[in-house]
XYZ file of C-alpha atoms in Angstrom:
400
model
C 35.866 14.787 -56.800
C 34.639 10.914 -55.926
C 31.262 12.668 -56.901
C 32.322 13.913 -59.938
C 33.994 10.271 -60.934
C 30.552 9.155 -59.926
C 29.089 11.217 -61.963
C 31.009 10.751 -65.043
C 30.747 6.825 -64.459
C 27.043 7.435 -64.436
C 27.509 9.194 -67.756
C 29.342 6.515 -69.307
C 26.629 3.510 -68.018
C 23.843 6.006 -69.199
C 25.479 6.022 -73.367
C 25.956 2.570 -73.096
C 22.533 2.090 -72.198
C 21.474 4.510 -74.738
C 23.982 2.868 -77.423
C 21.818 -0.609 -76.231
C 18.150 0.672 -76.455
C 18.027 3.049 -79.762
C 18.633 0.721 -82.218
C 16.437 -1.910 -80.281
C 13.831 0.724 -80.454
C 14.625 1.829 -84.064
C 14.022 -2.330 -85.032
C 10.692 -2.291 -82.880
C 9.286 0.591 -84.296
C 9.624 -0.362 -87.977
C 8.126 -3.772 -86.926
C 5.284 -1.535 -85.307
C 4.094 -0.727 -88.682
C 3.738 -4.056 -89.387
C 1.492 -4.527 -86.128
C 4.210 -6.768 -84.251
C 6.257 -4.435 -82.532
C 3.402 -3.182 -80.637
C 3.505 -5.763 -77.701
C 7.132 -4.773 -77.133
C 6.568 -0.837 -77.856
C 4.910 -0.051 -74.331
C 7.386 -1.919 -72.390
C 10.463 -0.293 -74.204
C 9.222 3.061 -73.525
C 8.759 2.191 -69.895
C 12.011 1.499 -70.009
C 13.434 4.060 -71.360
C 10.997 6.536 -69.083
C 13.071 4.755 -65.810
C 16.556 5.579 -67.706
C 15.481 8.898 -68.864
C 13.814 9.611 -64.895
C 16.960 8.181 -63.827
C 19.119 10.706 -65.713
C 16.929 13.615 -64.693
C 17.581 12.923 -60.956
C 21.159 12.992 -61.752
C 21.170 15.866 -63.482
C 18.992 17.622 -60.845
C 21.305 16.706 -58.492
C 24.249 18.301 -60.143
C 22.766 21.550 -61.166
C 20.978 21.637 -57.322
C 17.336 21.954 -58.946
C 14.736 19.374 -60.408
C 14.101 18.036 -63.110
C 10.549 17.322 -63.476
C 9.891 13.909 -65.195
C 6.991 11.572 -65.691
C 3.843 11.607 -63.107
C 3.117 8.255 -64.151
C 3.503 5.651 -66.715
C 0.699 4.631 -68.806
C -0.454 1.098 -69.661
C -1.042 1.919 -73.682
C 1.321 2.947 -76.396
C -1.284 5.766 -76.608
C -1.122 6.856 -73.194
C 2.886 6.807 -73.247
C 3.462 8.577 -76.703
C 0.756 11.561 -75.753
C 3.087 12.168 -72.625
C 5.080 14.913 -73.367
C 7.668 13.224 -70.991
C 8.219 10.560 -73.273
C 8.826 12.680 -76.350
C 11.547 14.268 -74.242
C 12.768 10.923 -73.883
C 12.909 9.966 -76.998
C 14.695 13.436 -77.869
C 17.429 12.629 -75.431
C 18.143 8.706 -76.264
C 19.918 9.878 -79.724
C 21.628 12.720 -78.204
C 23.075 10.944 -75.110
C 24.127 7.793 -77.231
C 27.165 10.065 -78.415
C 26.878 12.912 -75.398
C 27.140 10.399 -72.771
C 30.158 8.141 -74.135
C 32.088 10.819 -75.423
C 31.667 13.232 -72.202
C 31.574 10.322 -69.551
C 34.678 8.813 -71.182
C 36.455 11.991 -71.455
C 35.555 12.940 -67.760
C 36.251 9.805 -66.348
C 39.874 9.690 -67.956
C 40.848 13.292 -66.712
C 40.201 12.079 -63.105
C 41.885 8.199 -63.660
C 44.871 10.002 -65.430
C 46.895 10.838 -62.603
C 46.844 7.230 -60.960
C 48.859 6.508 -64.243
C 50.849 9.791 -64.548
C 53.912 8.164 -62.436
C 53.467 4.845 -63.115
C 53.785 5.035 -66.906
C 57.211 6.959 -66.773
C 58.322 4.435 -64.665
C 58.377 2.332 -67.468
C 60.866 4.245 -69.192
C 63.945 1.645 -69.464
C 61.347 -0.582 -71.046
C 62.261 1.621 -74.317
C 65.370 1.742 -76.886
C 68.220 3.904 -76.287
C 67.738 5.458 -80.171
C 63.953 5.772 -79.374
C 63.399 6.674 -76.117
C 59.784 7.439 -74.211
C 58.982 11.143 -74.774
C 56.537 13.108 -72.121
C 55.703 16.891 -71.505
C 56.679 18.912 -74.839
C 57.919 15.972 -76.429
C 60.936 15.282 -73.639
C 62.703 12.216 -73.794
C 63.375 9.891 -70.050
C 67.038 8.531 -70.035
C 67.599 8.098 -66.447
C 65.881 7.612 -63.542
C 66.554 11.341 -62.157
C 64.487 12.625 -65.595
C 62.013 10.070 -65.340
C 61.359 11.095 -61.387
C 61.135 14.916 -62.392
C 59.222 14.878 -65.376
C 56.642 12.121 -63.936
C 56.029 14.968 -60.762
C 55.405 17.786 -63.391
C 53.393 15.293 -65.495
C 51.302 13.974 -62.402
C 50.896 17.768 -61.154
C 49.208 18.836 -64.891
C 47.001 15.356 -64.526
C 45.922 16.651 -61.339
C 45.028 19.986 -62.415
C 43.075 19.209 -65.327
C 41.174 16.409 -62.756
C 40.323 19.258 -60.271
C 39.366 21.865 -63.100
C 38.361 20.056 -66.358
C 36.834 16.839 -65.086
C 33.982 18.981 -62.962
C 33.164 21.149 -65.707
C 32.607 18.526 -68.193
C 30.680 16.771 -65.451
C 28.603 19.861 -65.543
C 28.368 20.187 -69.335
C 26.903 16.584 -69.512
C 24.190 17.688 -66.544
C 23.273 21.066 -68.527
C 22.666 18.663 -71.250
C 21.103 16.479 -70.206
C 18.393 18.732 -68.146
C 18.114 21.008 -71.340
C 16.719 17.964 -73.369
C 14.769 16.184 -70.381
C 13.100 19.415 -69.023
C 9.596 20.933 -70.153
C 10.260 23.752 -72.369
C 9.239 27.613 -71.010
C 5.737 26.737 -73.007
C 5.619 23.119 -71.807
C 5.735 24.502 -68.589
C 3.186 27.390 -69.493
C 0.801 24.781 -70.362
C 0.890 22.585 -67.784
C 0.450 25.436 -65.708
C -2.172 26.675 -67.098
C -4.212 23.025 -67.091
C -3.253 22.791 -63.451
C -5.186 25.967 -62.947
C -8.082 24.757 -64.785
C -8.308 21.691 -63.195
C -7.619 23.483 -59.122
C -9.947 26.347 -60.321
C -13.168 23.510 -61.296
C -12.016 21.818 -58.138
C -12.523 24.881 -56.101
C -15.866 26.205 -57.683
C -17.265 22.648 -56.987
C -16.016 22.748 -53.447
C -17.346 25.908 -53.197
C -20.636 24.910 -54.607
C -20.671 21.824 -52.448
C -19.875 24.179 -48.960
C -22.845 26.436 -50.185
C -25.400 23.498 -50.608
C -24.166 22.011 -46.953
C -24.877 25.798 -45.325
C -28.202 26.170 -46.934
C -28.910 22.290 -45.321
C -27.850 23.105 -42.956
C -29.951 26.190 -42.060
C -32.210 24.439 -43.538
C -32.896 21.448 -41.885
C -31.572 22.581 -38.640
C -31.913 26.267 -37.892
C -34.851 27.203 -39.645
C -36.978 23.931 -38.681
C -36.196 25.279 -34.714
C -37.209 28.467 -35.766
C -40.080 27.554 -37.111
C -41.008 25.480 -33.826
C -40.419 28.391 -31.886
C -42.707 30.714 -33.851
C -45.478 27.827 -33.538
C -44.968 27.717 -29.682
C -45.262 31.413 -29.516
C -48.526 31.312 -31.481
C -50.056 28.776 -29.107
C -49.001 30.506 -26.549
C -50.173 34.008 -27.618
C -53.508 32.051 -28.263
C -53.853 30.325 -24.671
C -52.248 33.441 -22.912
C -55.911 34.532 -21.685
C -57.193 30.978 -20.986
C -54.041 28.802 -19.461
C -51.460 30.640 -18.492
C -49.721 27.643 -16.928
C -49.836 26.136 -20.771
C -48.394 29.491 -22.045
C -45.694 29.466 -19.386
C -44.775 25.535 -20.635
C -44.713 27.109 -24.502
C -42.240 29.937 -23.141
C -39.924 27.774 -21.969
C -40.286 25.184 -24.974
C -39.563 28.216 -27.206
C -36.711 29.188 -24.819
C -34.925 26.272 -25.110
C -35.627 26.021 -28.704
C -34.047 29.538 -29.441
C -30.674 28.529 -27.683
C -30.739 25.138 -29.899
C -31.461 27.291 -32.504
C -28.376 29.686 -31.644
C -26.469 26.635 -31.400
C -26.558 25.043 -34.539
C -26.442 28.456 -36.193
C -22.896 29.518 -34.190
C -22.135 25.257 -35.555
C -22.988 26.905 -39.103
C -20.895 30.028 -38.871
C -17.784 28.463 -37.102
C -17.889 25.614 -40.106
C -17.772 28.853 -42.707
C -14.680 30.518 -40.888
C -14.172 29.400 -37.500
C -14.205 32.447 -35.023
C -11.241 31.556 -33.085
C -8.882 31.769 -36.029
C -9.660 35.373 -35.864
C -9.387 35.773 -32.069
C -6.127 33.371 -31.326
C -4.759 32.720 -34.426
C -3.920 29.432 -36.338
C -1.667 28.405 -33.233
C -4.266 28.919 -31.052
C -7.024 27.276 -33.112
C -4.986 24.494 -33.250
C -4.112 24.170 -29.623
C -7.964 24.441 -29.330
C -8.352 21.156 -31.673
C -5.707 19.256 -30.073
C -6.969 19.745 -26.636
C -10.495 18.616 -27.452
C -8.917 15.669 -29.252
C -10.103 12.710 -27.527
C -6.867 11.042 -28.254
C -3.301 12.047 -26.846
C -2.075 14.837 -29.822
C 1.298 15.856 -29.881
C 1.457 19.562 -31.369
C 4.481 21.377 -32.360
C 3.484 24.791 -33.898
C 6.185 27.609 -33.533
C 5.141 31.184 -33.900
C 4.011 31.636 -37.544
C 3.716 35.220 -38.005
C 0.779 36.855 -39.982
C -0.854 34.553 -42.508
C -3.645 35.016 -44.973
C -7.033 34.324 -43.850
C -7.609 31.375 -46.755
C -4.184 29.723 -45.692
C -5.364 29.391 -42.030
C -8.648 28.363 -42.425
C -7.034 25.777 -44.902
C -4.697 24.428 -42.038
C -7.311 24.299 -39.540
C -9.966 22.296 -41.667
C -7.051 19.682 -43.014
C -5.548 19.488 -39.529
C -9.496 19.462 -37.794
C -10.856 16.747 -40.556
C -7.634 14.989 -40.169
C -7.973 14.386 -36.500
C -11.866 13.737 -36.944
C -10.577 10.674 -38.954
C -7.997 9.477 -36.954
C -10.679 9.251 -34.005
C -13.380 7.677 -36.286
C -11.563 5.233 -38.252
C -7.780 4.737 -37.430
C -7.906 2.870 -34.713
C -4.654 4.966 -33.568
C -3.665 5.476 -29.766
C -2.130 8.717 -30.692
C -1.244 11.312 -33.118
C 1.481 13.838 -33.827
C 0.856 17.535 -35.449
C 3.641 19.562 -36.879
C 2.898 22.828 -38.574
C 6.164 24.952 -40.065
C 6.650 27.986 -41.980
C 9.631 27.805 -44.299
C 9.643 31.346 -46.168
C 6.274 32.127 -48.239
C 5.355 27.937 -47.237
C 3.370 26.905 -44.971
C 3.947 22.889 -44.240
C 1.345 20.760 -41.777
C 2.131 17.240 -41.203
C -0.359 14.902 -38.906
C 0.822 11.826 -38.489
C -0.975 8.924 -36.216
C 0.057 5.320 -35.151
C -3.285 3.814 -36.651
C -3.918 0.645 -38.926
C -3.616 2.971 -42.186
C -4.997 1.669 -45.431
C -6.785 5.772 -46.112
C -8.408 5.654 -49.184
C -9.790 8.746 -50.914
C -12.725 6.905 -52.308
C -14.062 5.896 -48.974
C -15.907 9.033 -48.350
C -13.080 9.749 -45.733
C -12.857 13.709 -46.353
C -9.590 13.284 -48.069
C -10.804 14.787 -51.206
C -12.329 17.818 -49.854
C -9.077 18.662 -48.514
C -7.314 17.955 -51.309
C -9.440 20.488 -53.318
C -9.577 22.796 -50.417
C -5.422 22.730 -50.929
C -5.430 22.815 -54.525
C -7.937 25.579 -54.623
C -4.768 27.868 -53.031
C -2.252 26.521 -54.903
C -1.120 24.145 -52.304
C 0.030 20.633 -52.606
C -1.635 17.731 -50.370
C -0.450 14.329 -49.760
C -1.889 11.290 -47.914
C 0.441 8.167 -47.620
C -1.144 5.361 -45.407
C -0.022 1.951 -46.286
C -1.794 -1.001 -44.937
C -0.566 -1.453 -41.226
C -0.047 2.510 -40.717
C 0.746 4.698 -39.616
C -0.712 7.604 -41.842
C 0.770 10.770 -42.610
C -1.403 13.680 -43.980
C 0.602 16.306 -45.302
C -0.042 19.798 -47.193
C 2.249 22.948 -48.225
C 0.774 25.974 -49.332
C 2.396 29.635 -50.523
C 1.450 31.850 -47.768
C 3.488 35.407 -49.364
C 1.678 38.384 -50.005
């Protein structure tokens, strides 16, 4: 009941805000036709966005679901008006002027009226004898006995109304707000298509960059060593009859070059899909990464069950890249890796106690990790205030 009262009071408050903002915004919009109101309009639209996002959070919490709002607030009128959420804010404002005031007042009244039920009846003696107080079903109250009896009945009825009607009024208010402020199915589909286009473009770019990296590693490393081996073997073949000692030296160098080429080739293959994932699974692979890290790493990885290979590889690379950044750039003394699976979502969190200040623009691999997770329809987040700590987190769908 306390939560319902709080929600109804909040609804009444947003109704009052709408009653103040709507005429102000209409006046500003009229002035904008003359060019004068264009300076104030962006500020008012941002105030409206904050009020609408507050209502979205309230309605979402009441209904047990998320009501998407503004991802960011633009600085110019054109940017604000181009945001579909702003259009929904403007649609919600006049409706909430009426619904907020009416539903908020009624809901609050139903909850508070039991507090007045008995005290009101107790004032029966103030009424004249020829026009007594009348309560339920127009029954007159003429003495203390009828006042107490009718007061208790009135209190019971008011409590019933408060318990059963007020929450439904609050739910109705929340549903109206969610209907007006949440994106429609068509808008969700449009946003989904735009997101998929961006993530797929990022995946194509990431794939192309990965292919170029592999080609560069093979060309500059393995291929160059194989050419060196072929040259040494050619020289050895030419000097086989004349200088057997030189041949032995060339063969030894060729053998060392072959071993180095094999090591580099294994490194290239490991960067494509680490064999340890196929051999030991994500749990074992992350344990190996933590063990090889120069810093102490606290690893919390429960049994995750069978995961799709792309998701395993993405989680492995995110942890590996994040710990590499911790070692190189953070100045941390330790890190913590937590992996959980809830339903069909795999979550990975890498936390360090370093200096923070991670930026995607500095080439720390954050952009690459983001593209890799976005290609799998996952979410990637970096929270790294200056002074630390730094949190790198990913949520990735891993259902069939």
